[in-house]
XYZ file of C-alpha atoms in Angstrom:
628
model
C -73.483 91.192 51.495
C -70.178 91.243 49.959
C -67.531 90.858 53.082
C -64.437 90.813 51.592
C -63.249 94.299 52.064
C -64.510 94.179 55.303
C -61.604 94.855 57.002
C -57.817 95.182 57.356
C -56.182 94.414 60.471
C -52.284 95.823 61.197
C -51.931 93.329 63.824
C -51.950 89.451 62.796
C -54.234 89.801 66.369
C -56.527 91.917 65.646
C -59.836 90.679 64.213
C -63.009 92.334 62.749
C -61.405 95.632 61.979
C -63.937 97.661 60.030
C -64.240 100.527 57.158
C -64.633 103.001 60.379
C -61.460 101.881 61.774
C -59.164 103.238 59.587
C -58.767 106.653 61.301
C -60.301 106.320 64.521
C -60.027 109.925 66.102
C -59.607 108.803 69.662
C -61.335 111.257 72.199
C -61.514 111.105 75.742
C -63.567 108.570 77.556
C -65.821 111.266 78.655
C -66.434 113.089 75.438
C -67.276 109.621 73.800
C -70.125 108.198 76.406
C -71.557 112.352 76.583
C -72.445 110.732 72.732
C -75.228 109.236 74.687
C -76.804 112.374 76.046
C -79.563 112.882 73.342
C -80.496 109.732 73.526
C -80.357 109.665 77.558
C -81.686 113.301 77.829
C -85.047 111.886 78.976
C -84.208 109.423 81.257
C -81.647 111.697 83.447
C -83.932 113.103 86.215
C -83.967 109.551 87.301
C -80.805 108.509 86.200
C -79.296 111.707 88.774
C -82.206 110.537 90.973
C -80.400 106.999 91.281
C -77.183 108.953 91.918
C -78.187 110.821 94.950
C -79.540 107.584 96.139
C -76.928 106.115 95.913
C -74.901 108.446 97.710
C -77.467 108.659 100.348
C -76.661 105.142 101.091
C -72.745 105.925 101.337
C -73.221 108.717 103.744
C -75.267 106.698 105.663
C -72.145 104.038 105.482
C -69.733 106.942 106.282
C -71.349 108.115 109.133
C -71.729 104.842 111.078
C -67.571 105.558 112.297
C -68.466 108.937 113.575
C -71.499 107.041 115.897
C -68.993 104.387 116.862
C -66.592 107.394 117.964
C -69.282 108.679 120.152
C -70.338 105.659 121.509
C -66.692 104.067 122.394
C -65.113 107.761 123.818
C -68.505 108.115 125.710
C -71.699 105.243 126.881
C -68.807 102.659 126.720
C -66.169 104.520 128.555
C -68.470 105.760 130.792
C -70.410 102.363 131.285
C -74.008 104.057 130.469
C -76.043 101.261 129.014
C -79.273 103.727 127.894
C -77.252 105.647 125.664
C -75.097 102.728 124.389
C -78.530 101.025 123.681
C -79.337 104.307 121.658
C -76.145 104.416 119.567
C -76.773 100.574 118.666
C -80.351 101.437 117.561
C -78.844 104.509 115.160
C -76.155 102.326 113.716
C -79.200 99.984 112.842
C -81.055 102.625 111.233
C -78.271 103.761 109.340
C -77.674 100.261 108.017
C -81.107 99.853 107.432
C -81.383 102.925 105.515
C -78.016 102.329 103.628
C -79.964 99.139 101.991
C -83.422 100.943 101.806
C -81.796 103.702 99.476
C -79.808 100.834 97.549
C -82.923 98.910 97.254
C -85.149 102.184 95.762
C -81.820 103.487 93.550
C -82.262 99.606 91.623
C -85.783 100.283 91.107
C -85.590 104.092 90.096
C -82.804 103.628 87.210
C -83.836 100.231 85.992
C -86.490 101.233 83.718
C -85.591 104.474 82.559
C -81.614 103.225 81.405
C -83.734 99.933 79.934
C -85.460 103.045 77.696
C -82.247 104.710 76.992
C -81.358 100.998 75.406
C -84.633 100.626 73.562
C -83.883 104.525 71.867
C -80.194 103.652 71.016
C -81.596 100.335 69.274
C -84.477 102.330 67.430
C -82.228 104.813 66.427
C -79.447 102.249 65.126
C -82.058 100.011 63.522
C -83.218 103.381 61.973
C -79.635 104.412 60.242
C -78.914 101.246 59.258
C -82.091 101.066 56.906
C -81.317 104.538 55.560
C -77.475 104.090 54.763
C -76.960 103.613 51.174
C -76.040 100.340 49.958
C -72.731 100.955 49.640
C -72.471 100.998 53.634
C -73.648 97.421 53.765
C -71.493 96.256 50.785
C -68.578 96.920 53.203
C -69.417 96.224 56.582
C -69.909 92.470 58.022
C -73.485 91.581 58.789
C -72.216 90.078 62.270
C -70.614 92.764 63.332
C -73.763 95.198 62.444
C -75.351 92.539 64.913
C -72.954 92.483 67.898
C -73.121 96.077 68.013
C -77.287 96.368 67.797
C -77.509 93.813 70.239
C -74.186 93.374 72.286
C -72.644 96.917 72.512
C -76.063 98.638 72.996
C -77.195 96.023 75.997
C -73.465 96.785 77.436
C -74.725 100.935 77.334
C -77.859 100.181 79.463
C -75.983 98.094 81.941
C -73.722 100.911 82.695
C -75.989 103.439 82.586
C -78.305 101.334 85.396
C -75.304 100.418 87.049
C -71.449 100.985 86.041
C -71.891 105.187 85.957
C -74.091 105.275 89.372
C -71.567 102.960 90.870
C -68.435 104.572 89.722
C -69.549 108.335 90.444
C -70.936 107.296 93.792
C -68.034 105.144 95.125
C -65.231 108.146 93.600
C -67.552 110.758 95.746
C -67.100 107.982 99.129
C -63.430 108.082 98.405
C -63.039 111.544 98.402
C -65.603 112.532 101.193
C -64.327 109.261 103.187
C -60.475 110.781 102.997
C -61.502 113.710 103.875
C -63.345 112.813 107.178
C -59.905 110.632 107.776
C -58.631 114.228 108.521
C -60.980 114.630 111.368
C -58.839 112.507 113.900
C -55.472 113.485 112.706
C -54.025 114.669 109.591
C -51.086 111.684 109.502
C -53.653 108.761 109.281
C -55.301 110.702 106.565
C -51.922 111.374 105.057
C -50.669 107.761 104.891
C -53.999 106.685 103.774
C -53.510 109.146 100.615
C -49.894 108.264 100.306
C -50.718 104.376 100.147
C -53.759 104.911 97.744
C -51.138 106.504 94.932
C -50.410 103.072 93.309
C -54.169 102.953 92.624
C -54.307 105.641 90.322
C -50.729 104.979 88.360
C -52.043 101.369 88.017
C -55.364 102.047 86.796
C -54.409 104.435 84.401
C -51.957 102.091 83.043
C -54.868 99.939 82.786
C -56.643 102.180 81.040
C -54.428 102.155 78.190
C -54.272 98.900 77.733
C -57.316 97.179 78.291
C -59.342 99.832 75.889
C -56.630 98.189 73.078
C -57.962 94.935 74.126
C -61.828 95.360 74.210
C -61.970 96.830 71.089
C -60.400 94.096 69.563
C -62.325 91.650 71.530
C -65.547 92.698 70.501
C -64.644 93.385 67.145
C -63.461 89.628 66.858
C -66.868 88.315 68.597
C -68.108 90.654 65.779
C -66.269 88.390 63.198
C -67.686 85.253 64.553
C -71.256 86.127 65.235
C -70.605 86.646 60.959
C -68.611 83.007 61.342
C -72.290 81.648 62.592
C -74.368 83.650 60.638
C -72.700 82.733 56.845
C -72.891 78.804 58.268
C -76.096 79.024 59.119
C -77.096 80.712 55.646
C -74.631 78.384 53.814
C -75.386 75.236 55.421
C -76.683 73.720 52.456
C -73.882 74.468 50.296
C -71.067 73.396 52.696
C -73.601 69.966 53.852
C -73.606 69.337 49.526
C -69.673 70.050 49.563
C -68.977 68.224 52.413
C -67.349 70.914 53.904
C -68.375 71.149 57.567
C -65.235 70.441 58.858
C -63.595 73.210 56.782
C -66.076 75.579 58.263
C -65.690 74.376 61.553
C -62.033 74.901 61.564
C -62.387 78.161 60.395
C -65.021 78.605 63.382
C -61.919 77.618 65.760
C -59.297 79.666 64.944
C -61.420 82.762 65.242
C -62.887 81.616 68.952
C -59.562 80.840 69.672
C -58.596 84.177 68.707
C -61.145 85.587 70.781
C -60.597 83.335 73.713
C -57.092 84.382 73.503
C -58.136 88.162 73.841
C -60.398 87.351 76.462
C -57.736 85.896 78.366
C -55.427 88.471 78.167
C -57.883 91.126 79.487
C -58.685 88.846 82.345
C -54.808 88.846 83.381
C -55.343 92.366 83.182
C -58.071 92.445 84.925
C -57.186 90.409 87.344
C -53.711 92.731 88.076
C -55.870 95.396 88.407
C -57.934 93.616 90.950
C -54.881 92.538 92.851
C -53.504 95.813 93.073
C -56.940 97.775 94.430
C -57.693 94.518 96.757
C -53.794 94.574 98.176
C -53.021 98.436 98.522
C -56.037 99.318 100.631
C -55.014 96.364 103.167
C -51.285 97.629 102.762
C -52.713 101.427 103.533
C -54.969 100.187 106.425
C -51.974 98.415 108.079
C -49.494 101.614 107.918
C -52.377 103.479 109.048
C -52.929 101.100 112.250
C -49.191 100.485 113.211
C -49.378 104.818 112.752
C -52.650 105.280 114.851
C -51.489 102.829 117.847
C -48.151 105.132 117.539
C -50.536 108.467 117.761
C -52.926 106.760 120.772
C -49.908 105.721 122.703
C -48.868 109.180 122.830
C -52.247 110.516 123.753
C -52.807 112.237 120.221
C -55.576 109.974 119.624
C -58.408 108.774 121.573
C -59.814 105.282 121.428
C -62.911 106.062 119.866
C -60.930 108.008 117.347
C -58.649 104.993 116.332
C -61.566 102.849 116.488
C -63.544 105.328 113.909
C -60.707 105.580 111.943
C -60.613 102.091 111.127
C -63.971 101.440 110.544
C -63.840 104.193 108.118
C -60.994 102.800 106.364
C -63.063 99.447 106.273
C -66.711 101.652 104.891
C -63.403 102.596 101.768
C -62.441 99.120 101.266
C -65.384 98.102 99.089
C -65.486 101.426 97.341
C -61.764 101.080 96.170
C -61.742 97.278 95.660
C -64.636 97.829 93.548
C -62.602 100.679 91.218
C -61.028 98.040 89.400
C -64.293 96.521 87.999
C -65.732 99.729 87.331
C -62.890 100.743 85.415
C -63.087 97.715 82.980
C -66.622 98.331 82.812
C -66.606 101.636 81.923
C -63.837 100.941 79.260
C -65.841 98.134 77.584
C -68.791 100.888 77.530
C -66.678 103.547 76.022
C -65.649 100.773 73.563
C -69.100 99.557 72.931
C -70.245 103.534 72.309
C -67.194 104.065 70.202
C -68.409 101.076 67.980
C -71.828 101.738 67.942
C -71.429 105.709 66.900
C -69.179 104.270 64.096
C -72.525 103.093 62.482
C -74.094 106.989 63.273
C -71.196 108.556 61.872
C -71.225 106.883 58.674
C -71.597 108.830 55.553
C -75.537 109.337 54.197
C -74.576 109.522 50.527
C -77.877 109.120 49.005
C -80.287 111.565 51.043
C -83.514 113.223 50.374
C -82.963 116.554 48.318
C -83.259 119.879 50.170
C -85.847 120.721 48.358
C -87.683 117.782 46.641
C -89.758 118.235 43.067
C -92.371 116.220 42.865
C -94.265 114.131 40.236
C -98.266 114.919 39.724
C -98.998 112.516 37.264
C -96.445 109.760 36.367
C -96.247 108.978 33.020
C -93.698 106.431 33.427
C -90.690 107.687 31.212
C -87.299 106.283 32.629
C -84.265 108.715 30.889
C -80.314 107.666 31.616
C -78.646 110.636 30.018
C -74.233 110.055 30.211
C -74.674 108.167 32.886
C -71.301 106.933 34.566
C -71.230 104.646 38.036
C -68.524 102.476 39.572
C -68.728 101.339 42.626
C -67.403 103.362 45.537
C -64.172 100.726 46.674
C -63.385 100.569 42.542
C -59.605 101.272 42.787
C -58.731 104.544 40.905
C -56.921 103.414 37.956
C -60.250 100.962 36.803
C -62.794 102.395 34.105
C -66.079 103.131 35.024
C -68.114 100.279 35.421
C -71.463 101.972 33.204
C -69.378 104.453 31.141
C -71.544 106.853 29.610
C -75.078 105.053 29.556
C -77.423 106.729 27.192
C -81.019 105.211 27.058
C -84.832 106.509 26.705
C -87.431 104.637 27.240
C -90.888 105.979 26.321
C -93.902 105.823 28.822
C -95.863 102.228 28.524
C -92.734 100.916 26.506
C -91.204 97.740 27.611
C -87.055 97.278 26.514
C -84.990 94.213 27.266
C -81.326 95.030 28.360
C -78.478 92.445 26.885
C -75.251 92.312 27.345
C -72.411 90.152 28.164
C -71.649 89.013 31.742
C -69.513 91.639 33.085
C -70.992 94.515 31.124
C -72.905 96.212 33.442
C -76.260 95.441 33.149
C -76.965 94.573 36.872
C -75.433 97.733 37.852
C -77.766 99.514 36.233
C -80.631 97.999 37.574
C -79.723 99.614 41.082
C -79.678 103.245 39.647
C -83.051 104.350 38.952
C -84.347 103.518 42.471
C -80.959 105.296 43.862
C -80.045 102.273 45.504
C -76.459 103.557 44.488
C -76.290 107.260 42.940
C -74.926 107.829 39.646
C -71.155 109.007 39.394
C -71.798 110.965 36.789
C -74.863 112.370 34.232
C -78.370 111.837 35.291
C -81.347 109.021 35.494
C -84.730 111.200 34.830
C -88.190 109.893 35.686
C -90.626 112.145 33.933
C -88.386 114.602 33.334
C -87.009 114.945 37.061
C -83.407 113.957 37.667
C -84.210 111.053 41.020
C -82.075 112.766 42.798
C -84.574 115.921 43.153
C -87.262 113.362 44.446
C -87.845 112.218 47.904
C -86.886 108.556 48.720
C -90.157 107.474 49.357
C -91.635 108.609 46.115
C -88.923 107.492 43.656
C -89.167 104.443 45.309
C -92.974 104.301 45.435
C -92.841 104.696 41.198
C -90.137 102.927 40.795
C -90.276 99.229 41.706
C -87.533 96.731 41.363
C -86.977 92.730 41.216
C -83.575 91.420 41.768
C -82.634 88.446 40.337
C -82.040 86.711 43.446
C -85.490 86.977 45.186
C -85.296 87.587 49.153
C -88.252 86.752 50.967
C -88.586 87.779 54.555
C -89.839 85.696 57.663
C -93.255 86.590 57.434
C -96.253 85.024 55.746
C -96.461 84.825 52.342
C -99.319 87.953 52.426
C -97.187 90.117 54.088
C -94.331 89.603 51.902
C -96.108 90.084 48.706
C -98.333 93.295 50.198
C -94.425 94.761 51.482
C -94.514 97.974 48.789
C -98.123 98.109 49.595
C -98.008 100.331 52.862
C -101.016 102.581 51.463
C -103.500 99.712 51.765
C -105.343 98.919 54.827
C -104.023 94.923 56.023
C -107.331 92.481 55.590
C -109.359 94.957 53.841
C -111.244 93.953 50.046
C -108.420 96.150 48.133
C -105.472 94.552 49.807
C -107.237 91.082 48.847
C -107.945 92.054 45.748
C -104.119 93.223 44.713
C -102.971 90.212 46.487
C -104.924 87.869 44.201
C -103.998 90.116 40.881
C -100.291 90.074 42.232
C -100.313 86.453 42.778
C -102.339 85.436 39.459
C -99.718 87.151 37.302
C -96.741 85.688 39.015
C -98.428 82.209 38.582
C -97.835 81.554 42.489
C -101.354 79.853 43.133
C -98.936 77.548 44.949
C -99.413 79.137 48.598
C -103.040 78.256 48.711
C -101.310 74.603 49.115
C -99.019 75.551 52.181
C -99.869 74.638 55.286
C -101.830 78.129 56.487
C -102.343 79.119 52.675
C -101.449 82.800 52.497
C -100.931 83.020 56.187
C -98.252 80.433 56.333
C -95.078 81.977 57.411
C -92.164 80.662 54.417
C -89.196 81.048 56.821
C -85.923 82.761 56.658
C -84.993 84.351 53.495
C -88.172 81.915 51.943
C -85.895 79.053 52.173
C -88.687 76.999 52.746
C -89.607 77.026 49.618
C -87.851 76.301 46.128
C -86.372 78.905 43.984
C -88.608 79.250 41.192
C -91.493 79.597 44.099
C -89.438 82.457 45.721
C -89.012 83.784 42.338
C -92.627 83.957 41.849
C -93.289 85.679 45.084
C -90.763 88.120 44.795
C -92.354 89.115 40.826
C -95.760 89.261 42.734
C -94.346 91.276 45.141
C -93.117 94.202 42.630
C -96.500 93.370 40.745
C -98.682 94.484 43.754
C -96.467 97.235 44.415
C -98.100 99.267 41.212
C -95.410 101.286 40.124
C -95.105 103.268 37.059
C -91.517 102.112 35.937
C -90.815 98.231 36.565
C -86.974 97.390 36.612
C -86.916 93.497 36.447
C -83.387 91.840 36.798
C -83.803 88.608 34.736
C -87.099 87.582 36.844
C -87.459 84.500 35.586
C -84.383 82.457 35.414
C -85.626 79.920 37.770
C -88.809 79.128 36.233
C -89.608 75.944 34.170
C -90.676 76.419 30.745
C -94.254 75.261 30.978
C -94.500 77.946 34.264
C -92.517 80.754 32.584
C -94.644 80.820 29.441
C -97.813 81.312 31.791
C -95.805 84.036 33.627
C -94.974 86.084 30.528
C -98.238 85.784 29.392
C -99.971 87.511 32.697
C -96.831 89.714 32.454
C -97.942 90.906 29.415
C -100.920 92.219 30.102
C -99.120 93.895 33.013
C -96.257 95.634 30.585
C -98.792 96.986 28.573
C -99.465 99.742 30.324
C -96.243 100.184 32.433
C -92.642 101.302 32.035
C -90.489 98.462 31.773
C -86.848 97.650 31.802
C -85.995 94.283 31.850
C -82.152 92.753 32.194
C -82.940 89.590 29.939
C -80.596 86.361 29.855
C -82.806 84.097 27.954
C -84.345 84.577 24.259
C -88.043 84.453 25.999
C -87.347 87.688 28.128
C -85.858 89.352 25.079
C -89.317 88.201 23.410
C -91.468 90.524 25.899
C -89.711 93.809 24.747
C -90.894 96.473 22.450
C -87.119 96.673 21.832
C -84.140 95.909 22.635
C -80.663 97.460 23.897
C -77.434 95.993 24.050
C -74.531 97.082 26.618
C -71.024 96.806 26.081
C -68.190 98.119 28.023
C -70.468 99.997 30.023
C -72.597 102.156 27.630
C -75.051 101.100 24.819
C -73.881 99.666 21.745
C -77.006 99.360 19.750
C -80.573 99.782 20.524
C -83.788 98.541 18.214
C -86.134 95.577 17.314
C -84.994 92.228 17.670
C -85.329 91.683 14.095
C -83.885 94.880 12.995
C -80.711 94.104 15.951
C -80.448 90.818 14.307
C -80.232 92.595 10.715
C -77.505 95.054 11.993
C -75.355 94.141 15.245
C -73.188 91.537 14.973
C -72.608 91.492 18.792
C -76.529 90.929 19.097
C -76.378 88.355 17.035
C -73.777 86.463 19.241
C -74.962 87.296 22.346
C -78.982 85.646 21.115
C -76.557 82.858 20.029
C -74.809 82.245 23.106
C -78.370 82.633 25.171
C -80.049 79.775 23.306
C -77.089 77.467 23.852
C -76.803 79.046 27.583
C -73.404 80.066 26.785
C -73.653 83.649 27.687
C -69.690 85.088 27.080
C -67.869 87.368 29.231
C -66.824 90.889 28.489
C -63.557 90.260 27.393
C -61.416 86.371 28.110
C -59.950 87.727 31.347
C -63.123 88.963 32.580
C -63.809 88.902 36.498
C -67.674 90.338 36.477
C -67.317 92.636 39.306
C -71.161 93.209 38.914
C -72.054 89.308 39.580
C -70.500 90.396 43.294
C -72.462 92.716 43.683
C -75.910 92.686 45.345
């Protein structure tokens, strides 16, 4: 993945800006987490069932002061003990019942918000496999990961907790205020009057702590990708010596996090000093005001007793505001980051109304083709700059060029891995574009010349383009062993669990002419019509690569191939051969008859044998070798 347009950041502070950042089209809190409805359209007879549980357990809280009213202006007063034992017994069942509708609101959402989690994830896994290329090219692979994993478990929380909580304890303040009315309308006044600073505090809140959780979990973002490129790269910074280096570059960014982190604690911690002190402040106004309305007879004891153990039933619900708040912004955040990835452009998409092949014959067109990559700044050439090149059903043609001309780009067009700027790339006559996906790709296979493996077992990873055969039965077996016999990989029946042996993350278990091999066996088994091989096998030894192109031979001669060659034993495979210059075709024919005619042939064969191969030009910076 190429990260290093992965972000800008306006503020030295800021960390793990991405592409989607640019404009980000604020809306309100609200409109942002009702994003989540489709995806949470199932779950919400339960979800709204945990809500009127939950409020079932505050009335139950709220109507404890109206018992102790009852029981304090009359069985206490009056000295009855049967009906004071009775009102002790109903505040019991009310607090029993309070936890009883707690304890069944826990169970009821738990489950459905944990399925509202596993959609989001399916659904985000799910667009990130069908965004073009291009999409990836920009975007850090760690912060793709803290948002499928981080962001997505922060959505369920809330939803099983945060929203229920919030809505709930905002309905207790309100109904709670409200009954403060019933015993005089200056306690409920005061209470109201006190409770202002709440709301100017917490919106100020609001506007600053969303600033910083974006930009604290778009720097853990950056350093999950920290972790992940050290992990990949550990053999290259080990053989360099460069741990340290790494390490230091580890620090600053958790510093910079930690440093984020601590600054929405302070504000966090404000916030919770402000909603634990003004309720206490409000309670005490209200009690020197309701000993001031009982002296004068405007207010019964049970009343001022009530009224306080109302205010106390509001404590929890207001102190609790100031956590809910923060959690709800970090949610808003975490759905504002994970819709990013939703909202990204689908460039290369299924046609609205597909053609299809009947009966491939294998001819691979490129008719003015014209590409360059979508962050090329305007003023560069096109990268393939009108590409024209046929080649005939069964025919095999080696691509050469110098570095920097192009040739890997054009590898990634047939199979629309990135769509053509301009012209066409025909398969049978059909421009790709008018296929579906699943097809082009189906005729069309592909070998890059760095081979990714996948941690699986080694069946499974050659059998990948294989979907249409059943796993374990004789055909599967059979394409295996023909896959495997042409790549020369009779290697794996000498791992540990033979073809069942699982060859680790990105195959880096095993050496890279072995993962070479695999990955040729892979686009062997796959049985497509065209092959496009990307100089497949530059990391074979000669005794190995002779018995390759031999088996490959036999393979060619009845399929499509176009093969980007870098060595004089590829370029011996081909029917013919084309060269690419400056993004277009300079010469196309025999090797002989190129060797008779092109003088640029004739260097580039000469700097292939001697290994040599020349840039386009001196100044040359082979945007294409960046490129995956």
């Amino acid at each position: 993945m190429n990260h290093t347009a992965a972000s800008q950041h306006p503020d030295p502070q800021d960390s793990g800006a991405t592409p989607a950042q640019a404009h980000p089209g604020r809306v309100s809190t609200l409109r942002a987490l009702a994003r989540l409805l489709p995806f949470a359209r199932p779950a919400l007879p339960k979800l709204i069932g945990g809500i009127f549980l939950g409020l079932g357990a505050a009335v139950a809280s709220l109507i404890i002061p109206l018992v102790l009213q009852w029981a304090v202006d009359g069985p206490i007063i009056s000295g009855d003990r049967v009906q004071i034992i009775w009102a002790t017994l109903f505040v019991l069942a009310l607090g029993v019942a309070e936890a009883l509708l707690v304890f069944l609101r826990r169970r009821l959402v738990l489950a459905p918000a944990a399925s509202v989690e596993y959609a989001v994830r399916q659904g985000f896994y799910e667009r990130l496999q069908r965004l073009p290329v291009a999409f990836h090219d920009r975007w850090q692979s760690g912060q793709l990961l803290s948002r499928m994993m981080q962001d997505i478990s922060s959505i369920r929380r809330w939803l099983a907790f945060g929203s229920i909580l919030l809505l709930v304890n905002l309905l207790t303040i309100f109904i709670g205020m409200g009954l403060l009315f019933r015993w005089h309308w200056a306690l409920g006044v005061v209470f109201i009057l006190c409770s202002i600073p709440i709301w100017v505090v917490g919106y100020r809140f609001e506007q600053v702590y969303g600033v910083l959780s974006r930009r604290s979990q778009d720097q853990t973002g950056d350093l999950a990708t920290s972790v992940e490129e050290s992990v990949h790269g550990i053999r290259v910074l080990k053989a360099f010596g460069r741990g340290g280096h790494a390490l230091s570059q580890f620090t600053r960014r958790a510093e910079t996090l930690r440093d984020t982190e601590m600054r929405k604690a302070r504000e966090v911690g404000g916030l919770w000093f402000w909603y634990e002190l003004v309720p206490i402040l409000a309670m005490g106004a209200c009690f020197i005001t309701g000993v001031w309305l009982a002296a004068h007879g405007m207010l019964t004891t049970g009343e001022l007793v009530a009224f306080f153990a109302m205010a106390a039933a509001l404590r929890w619900p207001m102190g609790s505001l100031g956590f809910l708040f923060s959690f709800l912004i970090d949610t808003r955040t975490a759905t504002d980051r994970v819709f990013e990835v939703f909202d990204a452009e689908q460039t290369v998409t299924d046609p609205e109304h597909p053609k299809t092949i009947e009966h491939g014959r294998g001819e691979l067109v490129f008719r003015n083709v014209h590409f360059r990559y979508p962050d090329a700044a305007p003023e560069e050439r096109d990268l393939v700059d009108g590409f024209d090149l046929a080649l005939r059903p069964g025919e095999t043609l080696a691509l050469v060029g110098s570095t920097g001309s192009g040739k890997t780009s054009i590898t990634t067009l047939p199979t629309r891995l990135y769509d053509v700027t301009a012209g066409a790339v025909e398969l049978d006559g059909i421009d790709v574009r008018e296929l579906r996906l699943e097809e082009l790709r189906r005729r069309i296979g592909v070998a890059f010349e760095e081979p990714i493996l996948f941690s699986a077992s080694v069946r499974e990873n050659v059998l990948l383009g294989r979907h249409d055969l059943e796993p374990g039965s004789a055909e599967s077996e059979r394409v295996l062993q023909d896959a495997l016999a042409v790549a020369q990989a009779g290697f794996v029946n000498d791992l540990p669990q033979g073809l069942d042996t699982e060859v680790g993350e990105e195959g880096l278990s095993l050496s890279g002419g072995q993962r070479q091999r695999l990955a040729l066996a892979r686009v062997v088994a796959a049985d497509p019509d065209v092959l496009v091989l990307d100089d497949p096998l530059s990391a074979l030894d000669v005794d190995t690569e002779a018995l390759v192109e031999a088996a490959l031979r036999r393979v060619l001669a009845d399929t499509t191939a176009l093969i980007v060659a870098h060595r004089p034993s590829t370029v011996a495979l081909a029917d013919r051969v084309a060269v690419m210059r400056d993004g277009r075709i300079d010469a196309v024919g025999t090797h002989s008859e190129l060797l008779r005619t092109s003088e640029h042939y004739r260097h580039l064969i000469a700097s292939i044998d001697t290994g040599t191969e020349t840039p386009t030009s001196p100044d040359d910076t082979s945007t294409e070798e960046v490129r995956p």
